[in-house]
Short mmCIF file of C-alpha atoms in Angstrom, two decimals:
data_model
loop_
_atom_site.label_atom_id
_atom_site.label_comp_id
_atom_site.label_asym_id
_atom_site.label_seq_id
_atom_site.Cartn_x
_atom_site.Cartn_y
_atom_site.Cartn_z
CA UNK A 1 -95.73 1.70 77.01
CA UNK A 2 -97.22 -1.10 79.06
CA UNK A 3 -101.00 -1.33 79.16
CA UNK A 4 -101.65 -2.40 82.66
CA UNK A 5 -103.22 -0.93 85.70
CA UNK A 6 -105.57 1.66 84.19
CA UNK A 7 -108.38 2.98 86.36
CA UNK A 8 -110.93 5.67 85.70
CA UNK A 9 -112.88 7.43 88.43
CA UNK A 10 -116.22 8.63 87.12
CA UNK A 11 -119.94 8.45 86.76
CA UNK A 12 -122.26 7.10 84.03
CA UNK A 13 -124.00 10.47 83.75
CA UNK A 14 -121.00 12.74 83.36
CA UNK A 15 -120.16 14.25 79.98
CA UNK A 16 -116.56 14.78 80.99
CA UNK A 17 -116.12 11.19 82.17
CA UNK A 18 -117.56 9.96 78.89
CA UNK A 19 -114.83 11.76 76.99
CA UNK A 20 -112.16 9.72 78.75
CA UNK A 21 -114.09 6.47 78.24
CA UNK A 22 -114.57 7.09 74.51
CA UNK A 23 -110.84 7.75 74.15
CA UNK A 24 -109.97 4.56 76.05
CA UNK A 25 -112.39 2.64 73.81
CA UNK A 26 -110.83 4.10 70.66
CA UNK A 27 -107.48 2.77 71.79
CA UNK A 28 -108.99 -0.54 73.02
CA UNK A 29 -107.55 -0.02 76.48
CA UNK A 30 -109.11 -2.10 79.22
CA UNK A 31 -109.61 -0.29 82.48
CA UNK A 32 -111.30 -0.57 85.84
CA UNK A 33 -114.22 1.84 86.07
CA UNK A 34 -114.66 3.20 89.58
CA UNK A 35 -118.18 4.59 89.78
CA UNK A 36 -118.63 7.49 92.18
CA UNK A 37 -121.78 7.60 94.31
CA UNK A 38 -123.93 10.64 93.69
CA UNK A 39 -123.75 13.09 96.58
CA UNK A 40 -120.38 12.01 97.97
CA UNK A 41 -116.75 11.93 96.88
CA UNK A 42 -114.60 8.85 97.40
CA UNK A 43 -111.29 8.91 99.28
CA UNK A 44 -109.51 7.93 96.09
CA UNK A 45 -111.03 10.84 94.17
CA UNK A 46 -110.08 13.36 96.84
CA UNK A 47 -106.57 11.94 97.02
CA UNK A 48 -106.08 11.76 93.23
CA UNK A 49 -107.49 15.18 92.43
CA UNK A 50 -106.88 17.28 95.54
CA UNK A 51 -106.94 20.55 93.56
CA UNK A 52 -110.42 20.27 91.99
CA UNK A 53 -111.88 17.20 93.74
CA UNK A 54 -113.71 16.38 90.50
CA UNK A 55 -114.05 13.52 88.07
CA UNK A 56 -112.92 12.18 85.70
CA UNK A 57 -109.53 11.11 87.00
CA UNK A 58 -107.51 8.63 84.99
CA UNK A 59 -105.03 6.68 87.07
CA UNK A 60 -102.35 5.01 84.96
CA UNK A 61 -99.61 3.07 86.73
CA UNK A 62 -100.66 4.88 89.93
CA UNK A 63 -100.26 8.33 88.38
CA UNK A 64 -103.41 10.48 88.24
CA UNK A 65 -104.33 12.62 85.23
CA UNK A 66 -107.14 15.16 85.62
CA UNK A 67 -109.34 17.36 83.39
CA UNK A 68 -111.23 15.57 80.62
CA UNK A 69 -109.60 17.14 77.54
CA UNK A 70 -106.17 16.77 79.11
CA UNK A 71 -106.93 13.10 79.83
CA UNK A 72 -108.00 12.54 76.20
CA UNK A 73 -104.75 14.07 74.94
CA UNK A 74 -102.79 11.98 77.44
CA UNK A 75 -104.48 8.79 76.21
CA UNK A 76 -103.63 9.75 72.62
CA UNK A 77 -99.97 10.40 73.49
CA UNK A 78 -99.39 7.54 75.93
CA UNK A 79 -100.89 4.97 73.56
CA UNK A 80 -99.93 6.66 70.31
CA UNK A 81 -99.39 3.42 68.42
CA UNK A 82 -102.78 1.96 69.42
CA UNK A 83 -105.97 2.39 67.42
CA UNK A 84 -106.59 5.59 65.48
CA UNK A 85 -105.13 9.02 66.22
CA UNK A 86 -107.38 11.11 68.42
CA UNK A 87 -105.75 14.50 67.76
CA UNK A 88 -105.30 15.48 64.09
CA UNK A 89 -101.78 15.10 62.74
CA UNK A 90 -101.20 18.60 61.30
CA UNK A 91 -100.33 21.40 63.76
CA UNK A 92 -102.93 23.79 62.34
CA UNK A 93 -105.71 21.18 62.53
CA UNK A 94 -104.67 20.40 66.10
CA UNK A 95 -104.85 24.09 66.98
CA UNK A 96 -108.33 24.41 65.47
CA UNK A 97 -109.51 21.31 67.36
CA UNK A 98 -108.15 22.75 70.63
CA UNK A 99 -109.69 26.15 69.90
CA UNK A 100 -113.17 24.73 69.39
CA UNK A 101 -112.86 22.32 72.30
CA UNK A 102 -112.15 25.33 74.54
CA UNK A 103 -115.10 27.19 72.98
CA UNK A 104 -117.41 24.25 73.65
CA UNK A 105 -116.50 24.13 77.34
CA UNK A 106 -116.13 27.86 78.02
CA UNK A 107 -119.00 29.26 75.94
CA UNK A 108 -121.33 26.65 74.48
CA UNK A 109 -121.75 24.40 77.53
CA UNK A 110 -122.28 27.36 79.84
CA UNK A 111 -125.14 28.51 77.61
CA UNK A 112 -126.64 24.99 77.50
CA UNK A 113 -126.51 24.65 81.26
CA UNK A 114 -128.15 28.04 81.79
CA UNK A 115 -131.28 26.69 80.10
CA UNK A 116 -131.59 24.20 82.96
CA UNK A 117 -130.90 26.77 85.63
CA UNK A 118 -132.98 29.57 84.06
CA UNK A 119 -135.43 31.30 86.38
CA UNK A 120 -138.60 32.02 84.46
CA UNK A 121 -139.59 31.98 80.80
CA UNK A 122 -137.75 35.15 79.79
CA UNK A 123 -134.40 33.90 81.04
CA UNK A 124 -135.04 30.53 79.43
CA UNK A 125 -135.78 32.14 76.04
CA UNK A 126 -132.55 34.15 76.23
CA UNK A 127 -130.55 31.06 77.12
CA UNK A 128 -132.10 29.13 74.23
CA UNK A 129 -131.27 31.92 71.78
CA UNK A 130 -127.66 31.92 73.00
CA UNK A 131 -127.33 28.15 72.56
CA UNK A 132 -128.78 28.37 69.07
CA UNK A 133 -126.34 31.10 68.06
CA UNK A 134 -123.36 29.19 69.46
CA UNK A 135 -124.49 25.93 67.87
CA UNK A 136 -124.48 27.69 64.52
CA UNK A 137 -120.82 28.57 65.07
CA UNK A 138 -120.20 24.87 65.70
CA UNK A 139 -122.04 23.96 62.48
CA UNK A 140 -119.61 26.18 60.54
CA UNK A 141 -116.69 24.70 62.49
CA UNK A 142 -117.87 21.21 61.54
CA UNK A 143 -118.06 22.07 57.85
CA UNK A 144 -114.54 23.55 57.92
CA UNK A 145 -112.93 20.83 60.01
CA UNK A 146 -114.57 17.80 58.44
CA UNK A 147 -113.87 18.94 54.88
CA UNK A 148 -116.54 16.64 53.48
CA UNK A 149 -115.72 13.72 55.76
CA UNK A 150 -118.08 12.19 58.37
CA UNK A 151 -116.43 13.57 61.54
CA UNK A 152 -114.69 16.73 62.77
CA UNK A 153 -111.55 14.61 62.77
CA UNK A 154 -112.12 13.23 59.27
CA UNK A 155 -112.78 9.54 58.70
CA UNK A 156 -112.69 8.62 62.39
CA UNK A 157 -113.89 10.21 65.61
CA UNK A 158 -111.32 12.44 67.19
CA UNK A 159 -110.70 15.03 69.88
CA UNK A 160 -113.28 17.57 68.78
CA UNK A 161 -115.95 14.94 68.02
CA UNK A 162 -115.46 13.63 71.54
CA UNK A 163 -115.46 17.12 73.08
CA UNK A 164 -118.88 17.95 71.58
CA UNK A 165 -120.41 14.52 71.09
CA UNK A 166 -120.11 13.60 74.77
CA UNK A 167 -122.79 16.25 75.37
CA UNK A 168 -125.40 14.58 73.17
CA UNK A 169 -127.18 12.77 76.00
CA UNK A 170 -127.54 16.00 77.99
CA UNK A 171 -128.32 17.94 74.81
CA UNK A 172 -131.46 15.77 74.41
CA UNK A 173 -132.37 16.14 78.08
CA UNK A 174 -132.16 19.93 77.84
CA UNK A 175 -134.27 19.85 74.66
CA UNK A 176 -136.98 17.99 76.53
CA UNK A 177 -136.77 20.34 79.49
CA UNK A 178 -136.93 23.43 77.27
CA UNK A 179 -139.53 21.86 74.99
CA UNK A 180 -137.52 23.25 72.10
CA UNK A 181 -135.29 21.63 69.48
CA UNK A 182 -131.68 22.51 70.17
CA UNK A 183 -130.13 20.33 67.49
CA UNK A 184 -132.29 21.25 64.57
CA UNK A 185 -132.16 19.36 61.27
CA UNK A 186 -133.03 22.47 59.28
CA UNK A 187 -130.85 25.01 61.13
CA UNK A 188 -127.73 22.87 61.61
CA UNK A 189 -128.13 19.96 59.16
CA UNK A 190 -124.47 18.89 59.17
CA UNK A 191 -124.30 18.67 62.96
CA UNK A 192 -127.62 16.87 63.05
CA UNK A 193 -126.34 14.10 60.78
CA UNK A 194 -122.96 14.04 62.52
CA UNK A 195 -124.71 13.48 65.87
CA UNK A 196 -126.33 10.29 64.63
CA UNK A 197 -123.07 8.98 63.20
CA UNK A 198 -121.27 9.83 66.44
CA UNK A 199 -123.80 8.03 68.64
CA UNK A 200 -123.61 4.94 66.44
CA UNK A 201 -119.85 4.69 66.58
CA UNK A 202 -118.83 1.46 68.37
CA UNK A 203 -116.59 3.40 70.79
CA UNK A 204 -119.54 5.60 71.81
CA UNK A 205 -122.68 3.46 71.61
CA UNK A 206 -122.24 1.45 74.83
CA UNK A 207 -121.52 4.65 76.78
CA UNK A 208 -124.29 7.04 75.73
CA UNK A 209 -126.76 7.13 78.62
CA UNK A 210 -130.43 6.45 78.09
CA UNK A 211 -132.30 9.78 77.80
CA UNK A 212 -135.01 8.83 80.31
CA UNK A 213 -132.44 7.80 82.94
CA UNK A 214 -130.46 10.96 82.35
CA UNK A 215 -133.61 13.13 82.54
CA UNK A 216 -134.41 11.59 85.91
CA UNK A 217 -130.87 12.25 87.08
CA UNK A 218 -131.15 15.84 85.82
CA UNK A 219 -134.17 16.36 88.03
CA UNK A 220 -132.02 15.43 91.03
CA UNK A 221 -129.15 17.65 89.96
CA UNK A 222 -131.28 20.64 88.91
CA UNK A 223 -134.36 20.49 91.09
CA UNK A 224 -137.19 22.75 90.03
CA UNK A 225 -138.66 25.02 92.68
CA UNK A 226 -141.94 23.70 94.02
CA UNK A 227 -144.98 25.69 92.85
CA UNK B 1 -88.30 33.64 53.89
CA UNK B 2 -91.29 33.74 51.57
CA UNK B 3 -94.61 35.39 52.35
CA UNK B 4 -96.27 32.11 53.39
CA UNK B 5 -93.59 31.34 55.94
CA UNK B 6 -93.81 34.72 57.63
CA UNK B 7 -95.33 34.80 61.08
CA UNK B 8 -97.51 37.70 62.11
CA UNK B 9 -98.77 38.36 65.60
CA UNK B 10 -101.65 40.67 66.43
CA UNK B 11 -101.18 41.71 70.01
CA UNK B 12 -101.66 44.32 72.71
CA UNK B 13 -98.64 45.91 74.42
CA UNK B 14 -99.87 45.38 77.97
CA UNK B 15 -101.65 42.03 77.67
CA UNK B 16 -100.16 39.01 79.48
CA UNK B 17 -101.98 36.76 76.98
CA UNK B 18 -100.39 38.50 74.04
CA UNK B 19 -96.99 38.44 75.74
CA UNK B 20 -97.20 34.67 76.31
CA UNK B 21 -97.00 34.19 72.57
CA UNK B 22 -94.20 36.70 72.11
CA UNK B 23 -92.18 35.01 74.84
CA UNK B 24 -92.42 31.64 73.12
CA UNK B 25 -91.61 33.09 69.69
CA UNK B 26 -88.53 34.79 71.15
CA UNK B 27 -87.42 31.74 73.17
CA UNK B 28 -87.60 29.65 70.01
CA UNK B 29 -85.87 32.31 67.93
CA UNK B 30 -88.78 32.60 65.48
CA UNK B 31 -88.85 35.93 63.64
CA UNK B 32 -92.25 37.58 63.39
CA UNK B 33 -94.02 40.76 62.41
CA UNK B 34 -95.80 42.37 65.34
CA UNK B 35 -99.02 44.29 64.75
CA UNK B 36 -100.35 46.33 67.67
CA UNK B 37 -104.11 46.19 68.10
CA UNK B 38 -105.57 48.79 70.40
CA UNK B 39 -108.60 46.66 71.16
CA UNK B 40 -110.01 49.10 73.72
CA UNK B 41 -110.16 51.91 71.18
CA UNK B 42 -111.03 50.24 67.89
CA UNK B 43 -110.84 46.65 66.71
CA UNK B 44 -109.34 46.57 63.25
CA UNK B 45 -111.08 44.89 60.30
CA UNK B 46 -108.12 42.51 60.18
CA UNK B 47 -108.71 41.37 63.76
CA UNK B 48 -112.44 40.97 63.26
CA UNK B 49 -111.79 38.87 60.17
CA UNK B 50 -109.10 36.70 61.75
CA UNK B 51 -110.84 36.13 65.10
CA UNK B 52 -114.56 36.59 64.47
CA UNK B 53 -115.61 34.38 67.40
CA UNK B 54 -113.82 36.13 70.27
CA UNK B 55 -112.57 39.37 68.62
CA UNK B 56 -109.55 39.35 70.90
CA UNK B 57 -105.79 39.31 70.73
CA UNK B 58 -103.45 37.54 70.50
CA UNK B 59 -103.94 36.11 67.02
CA UNK B 60 -101.13 34.36 65.19
CA UNK B 61 -101.06 34.26 61.41
CA UNK B 62 -98.87 31.64 59.72
CA UNK B 63 -99.03 30.16 56.24
CA UNK B 64 -102.12 32.23 55.52
CA UNK B 65 -104.06 30.80 58.47
CA UNK B 66 -104.98 32.39 61.77
CA UNK B 67 -105.01 30.89 65.25
CA UNK B 68 -106.51 32.45 68.37
CA UNK B 69 -106.37 31.81 72.15
CA UNK B 70 -102.92 32.24 73.68
CA UNK B 71 -102.30 28.72 75.01
CA UNK B 72 -103.67 27.16 71.80
CA UNK B 73 -101.22 29.37 69.88
CA UNK B 74 -98.34 28.33 72.16
CA UNK B 75 -99.09 24.65 71.54
CA UNK B 76 -99.31 25.37 67.80
CA UNK B 77 -95.87 27.00 67.87
CA UNK B 78 -94.54 24.03 69.84
CA UNK B 79 -96.03 21.55 67.33
CA UNK B 80 -94.69 23.46 64.34
CA UNK B 81 -91.20 24.44 65.52
CA UNK B 82 -90.30 21.26 67.36
CA UNK B 83 -86.53 21.43 67.43
CA UNK B 84 -85.83 24.75 69.07
CA UNK B 85 -86.36 25.31 72.81
CA UNK B 86 -89.08 22.78 73.79
CA UNK B 87 -91.80 24.40 75.87
CA UNK B 88 -93.56 21.16 76.78
CA UNK B 89 -91.90 18.06 78.25
CA UNK B 90 -91.45 14.97 76.09
CA UNK B 91 -93.07 12.46 78.45
CA UNK B 92 -96.90 12.16 78.06
CA UNK B 93 -97.51 12.23 81.83
CA UNK B 94 -95.31 15.29 82.33
CA UNK B 95 -97.08 16.96 79.42
CA UNK B 96 -100.47 16.30 81.00
CA UNK B 97 -99.23 17.86 84.25
CA UNK B 98 -97.94 20.92 82.39
CA UNK B 99 -101.32 21.35 80.68
CA UNK B 100 -103.17 20.80 83.96
CA UNK B 101 -101.29 23.52 85.82
CA UNK B 102 -101.38 25.95 82.89
CA UNK B 103 -105.17 25.51 82.79
CA UNK B 104 -105.34 25.97 86.56
CA UNK B 105 -103.50 29.28 86.28
CA UNK B 106 -105.69 30.38 83.37
CA UNK B 107 -109.10 29.30 84.70
CA UNK B 108 -108.75 29.70 88.44
CA UNK B 109 -105.85 31.85 89.52
CA UNK B 110 -105.55 34.78 87.12
CA UNK B 111 -109.08 36.06 87.43
CA UNK B 112 -109.17 35.77 91.22
CA UNK B 113 -105.86 37.64 91.54
CA UNK B 114 -107.14 40.43 89.33
CA UNK B 115 -110.50 40.64 91.11
CA UNK B 116 -108.77 40.58 94.51
CA UNK B 117 -107.10 43.85 93.48
CA UNK B 118 -109.70 45.43 91.25
CA UNK B 119 -113.00 43.64 91.85
CA UNK B 120 -116.12 45.09 93.48
CA UNK B 121 -115.86 45.57 97.27
CA UNK B 122 -118.62 43.04 97.91
CA UNK B 123 -116.61 40.29 96.24
CA UNK B 124 -113.18 41.34 97.38
CA UNK B 125 -112.89 39.36 100.64
CA UNK B 126 -113.91 36.14 98.89
CA UNK B 127 -111.53 36.84 95.99
CA UNK B 128 -108.62 37.51 98.35
CA UNK B 129 -109.26 34.19 100.09
CA UNK B 130 -109.44 32.36 96.77
CA UNK B 131 -106.31 34.15 95.60
CA UNK B 132 -104.40 32.86 98.64
CA UNK B 133 -105.63 29.33 97.98
CA UNK B 134 -104.58 29.48 94.36
CA UNK B 135 -101.13 30.84 95.16
CA UNK B 136 -100.64 28.24 97.89
CA UNK B 137 -101.32 25.46 95.37
CA UNK B 138 -98.82 26.95 92.96
CA UNK B 139 -96.21 27.49 95.69
CA UNK B 140 -96.51 23.79 96.53
CA UNK B 141 -96.34 22.69 92.89
CA UNK B 142 -93.27 24.85 92.23
CA UNK B 143 -91.38 23.48 95.23
CA UNK B 144 -87.65 23.96 94.98
CA UNK B 145 -87.52 23.97 91.19
CA UNK B 146 -86.08 27.03 89.50
CA UNK B 147 -89.03 27.18 87.16
CA UNK B 148 -92.28 25.19 86.97
CA UNK B 149 -90.70 23.66 83.87
CA UNK B 150 -87.61 22.57 85.86
CA UNK B 151 -84.33 24.14 84.91
CA UNK B 152 -85.75 26.00 81.95
CA UNK B 153 -88.86 28.08 81.34
CA UNK B 154 -91.76 25.90 80.19
CA UNK B 155 -95.47 25.88 79.48
CA UNK B 156 -96.63 26.55 83.04
CA UNK B 157 -94.16 29.42 83.52
CA UNK B 158 -95.40 31.03 80.30
CA UNK B 159 -99.04 30.59 81.35
CA UNK B 160 -98.25 32.13 84.74
CA UNK B 161 -96.56 35.24 83.31
CA UNK B 162 -99.23 37.45 84.86
CA UNK B 163 -98.27 36.21 88.31
CA UNK B 164 -94.54 36.76 87.73
CA UNK B 165 -94.83 40.33 86.51
CA UNK B 166 -98.21 41.96 86.08
CA UNK B 167 -99.56 40.97 89.48
CA UNK B 168 -96.78 42.67 91.41
CA UNK B 169 -97.53 45.90 89.56
CA UNK B 170 -101.29 45.47 90.13
CA UNK B 171 -100.58 45.05 93.85
CA UNK B 172 -98.53 48.23 93.85
CA UNK B 173 -101.25 50.14 92.03
CA UNK B 174 -104.10 48.91 94.22
CA UNK B 175 -102.35 48.69 97.58
CA UNK B 176 -103.67 45.14 98.04
CA UNK B 177 -100.81 42.87 99.22
CA UNK B 178 -101.42 39.18 98.70
CA UNK B 179 -98.29 37.74 97.16
CA UNK B 180 -95.38 38.73 99.35
CA UNK B 181 -91.92 37.26 99.71
CA UNK B 182 -92.73 36.21 103.28
CA UNK B 183 -95.92 34.36 102.46
CA UNK B 184 -94.78 32.90 99.14
CA UNK B 185 -90.98 32.73 99.11
CA UNK B 186 -90.77 30.14 96.33
CA UNK B 187 -93.11 32.06 94.00
CA UNK B 188 -91.20 35.24 94.80
CA UNK B 189 -87.90 33.62 93.85
CA UNK B 190 -89.50 32.16 90.71
CA UNK B 191 -90.88 35.57 89.67
CA UNK B 192 -87.43 37.09 89.96
CA UNK B 193 -85.88 34.26 87.91
CA UNK B 194 -88.58 34.55 85.27
CA UNK B 195 -88.51 38.31 84.94
CA UNK B 196 -84.70 38.30 85.07
CA UNK B 197 -84.37 35.92 82.13
CA UNK B 198 -82.63 37.80 79.30
CA UNK B 199 -85.20 36.84 76.67
CA UNK B 200 -88.29 37.35 78.82
CA UNK B 201 -86.98 40.74 79.95
CA UNK B 202 -86.96 41.96 76.33
CA UNK B 203 -90.62 41.13 75.90
CA UNK B 204 -92.18 42.48 79.10
CA UNK B 205 -94.09 45.78 78.85
CA UNK B 206 -92.50 48.75 80.66
CA UNK B 207 -93.36 48.80 84.36
CA UNK B 208 -94.16 52.51 84.63
CA UNK B 209 -96.55 52.35 81.69
CA UNK B 210 -98.40 49.37 83.23
CA UNK B 211 -98.43 50.99 86.65
CA UNK B 212 -100.02 54.13 85.21
CA UNK B 213 -102.59 52.02 83.35
CA UNK B 214 -103.52 50.05 86.46
CA UNK B 215 -103.68 53.15 88.66
CA UNK B 216 -106.07 54.71 86.19
CA UNK B 217 -108.15 51.55 86.23
CA UNK B 218 -108.18 51.38 90.02
CA UNK B 219 -109.02 55.06 90.19
CA UNK B 220 -105.95 55.77 92.30
CA UNK B 221 -104.01 57.80 89.80
CA UNK B 222 -102.26 60.45 91.86
CA UNK B 223 -101.98 62.72 88.83
CA UNK B 224 -105.78 63.01 88.72
#
C-alpha cells in the first residue's frame, strides 16, 4: 500500500479528529492537516462527507473515510505492516475493544456532555453522578483488558486507549466547569494512572490541546445563559 | 465438538438485532444452541451475568466468553470463522464503507423509521421527514447492486434487516406508508431479494406473529 496523498479534515479541538491523528502518528504516516474554521464547513468537507457533513474525514488517494472509529480501523488495516497494531490480534479482544468503544461514544460521552449542557444545579449533579457510575464501568474494563499491562491494548496504545484517551482534554475542561473531580485517583486509580501514561505517549503528546485554550473554546461552543 | 467450542446465542424471537446474529451464523454454517430470552417479561440470571452493562440480547457465548451488541458480535464471528461466507469485504476501503453504512442504518435510520410509525404524534412529522431522508441515502448507496454487499449478502444487508422485513410489517400495522415500491424501487427490490434468500428466510420471525405484536403496540389490534 503506497503512503502518499493522505489528508485529514479536522479541528485541533475535536476529540474525534484526535483519534484519527493519534492513529496516523502510531503508524508514522505523514498527512496534510486541513483545519476547519469554527462556525463554517468547507466545500471539501461537505463534498467528502455529504451524509453527516462532519469531521474527521480521512482522504486517502482521493477516497474519503468517515466516522472516527471507522477511520482508526481503516488506518490499522490499510497500513497493517507499519508501526504497532492498533486493534488487538485475538477476535475476542477485538470484540471487547469494539464493545467498550461503542459504550464510550453512546453512553459515557453523552453523560459527560450533559454536564456542560445541564440547566441548573440539580441537573448538573445528576449528570455528574451518571458520569461517575459509567467511569467506574470503564475502570473495570481497563483492569480486564489491560491484564496488568500499561494500556487497554497491552504494551502499546491501541483502539480502546484512543477511543477513551482522546477525551482527556475535554474531561479536564468539564471537571473545571463542574468544579468536581471526574477522574478521581481514589475512585478509579487504574484509569487515573493510565491517563497520565496515555497523555505522555509520543503519538499523543503533541496533539493534546492545552486545557486553558480548550476551556475558552468550550465557552464558545456551550455558552452559558447570561444572568 | 467439545463444550468450549459450542456456540450459544441468547436472543429474542422478534428482535432484528438478535436475528442479525442468527443470519450470520446460518450463512456461515456455524451450529449453535439458541436460548430464548423473554426480556420484556423477565431477564434471566444468565443474561444479567453475561451482559451486565446493557442487559439486552443478543449475547453470544463462545469458548466460555460472552460478547454483546449485535454488530460487534457479527464482526467477532467474521474474525473467528474467516473461511466460510465472508460478510465483510477484503479491501480496507471497502470494509470502511461497509462499517460506515451499517452504522448509518443503526444510528440514524432504524430509530427514525420506528418512530415514524410508532412515535408520539408531536414528533411524527419530523420523524417521517427524517425517515425519507435516510431511505433516500440508502436507495442511492444501493444503486443497481443486488445487495449492498454486491452479489452476496454482506455486513450492510445484515445491519439493514429491519428495513428489509420488519419495517414493511410495521407499516402494515400502523398504516403509515413511507417505503413504497414507487418511491424506493431499488430498496423494494433489495428487500425482496433479501427476504427471499433461502437461508435468511429460515431465520425470519413469522409475519403474522410480528404483525400481531406491532398492532398491539400501536394500539390498533382489531381483536381488542
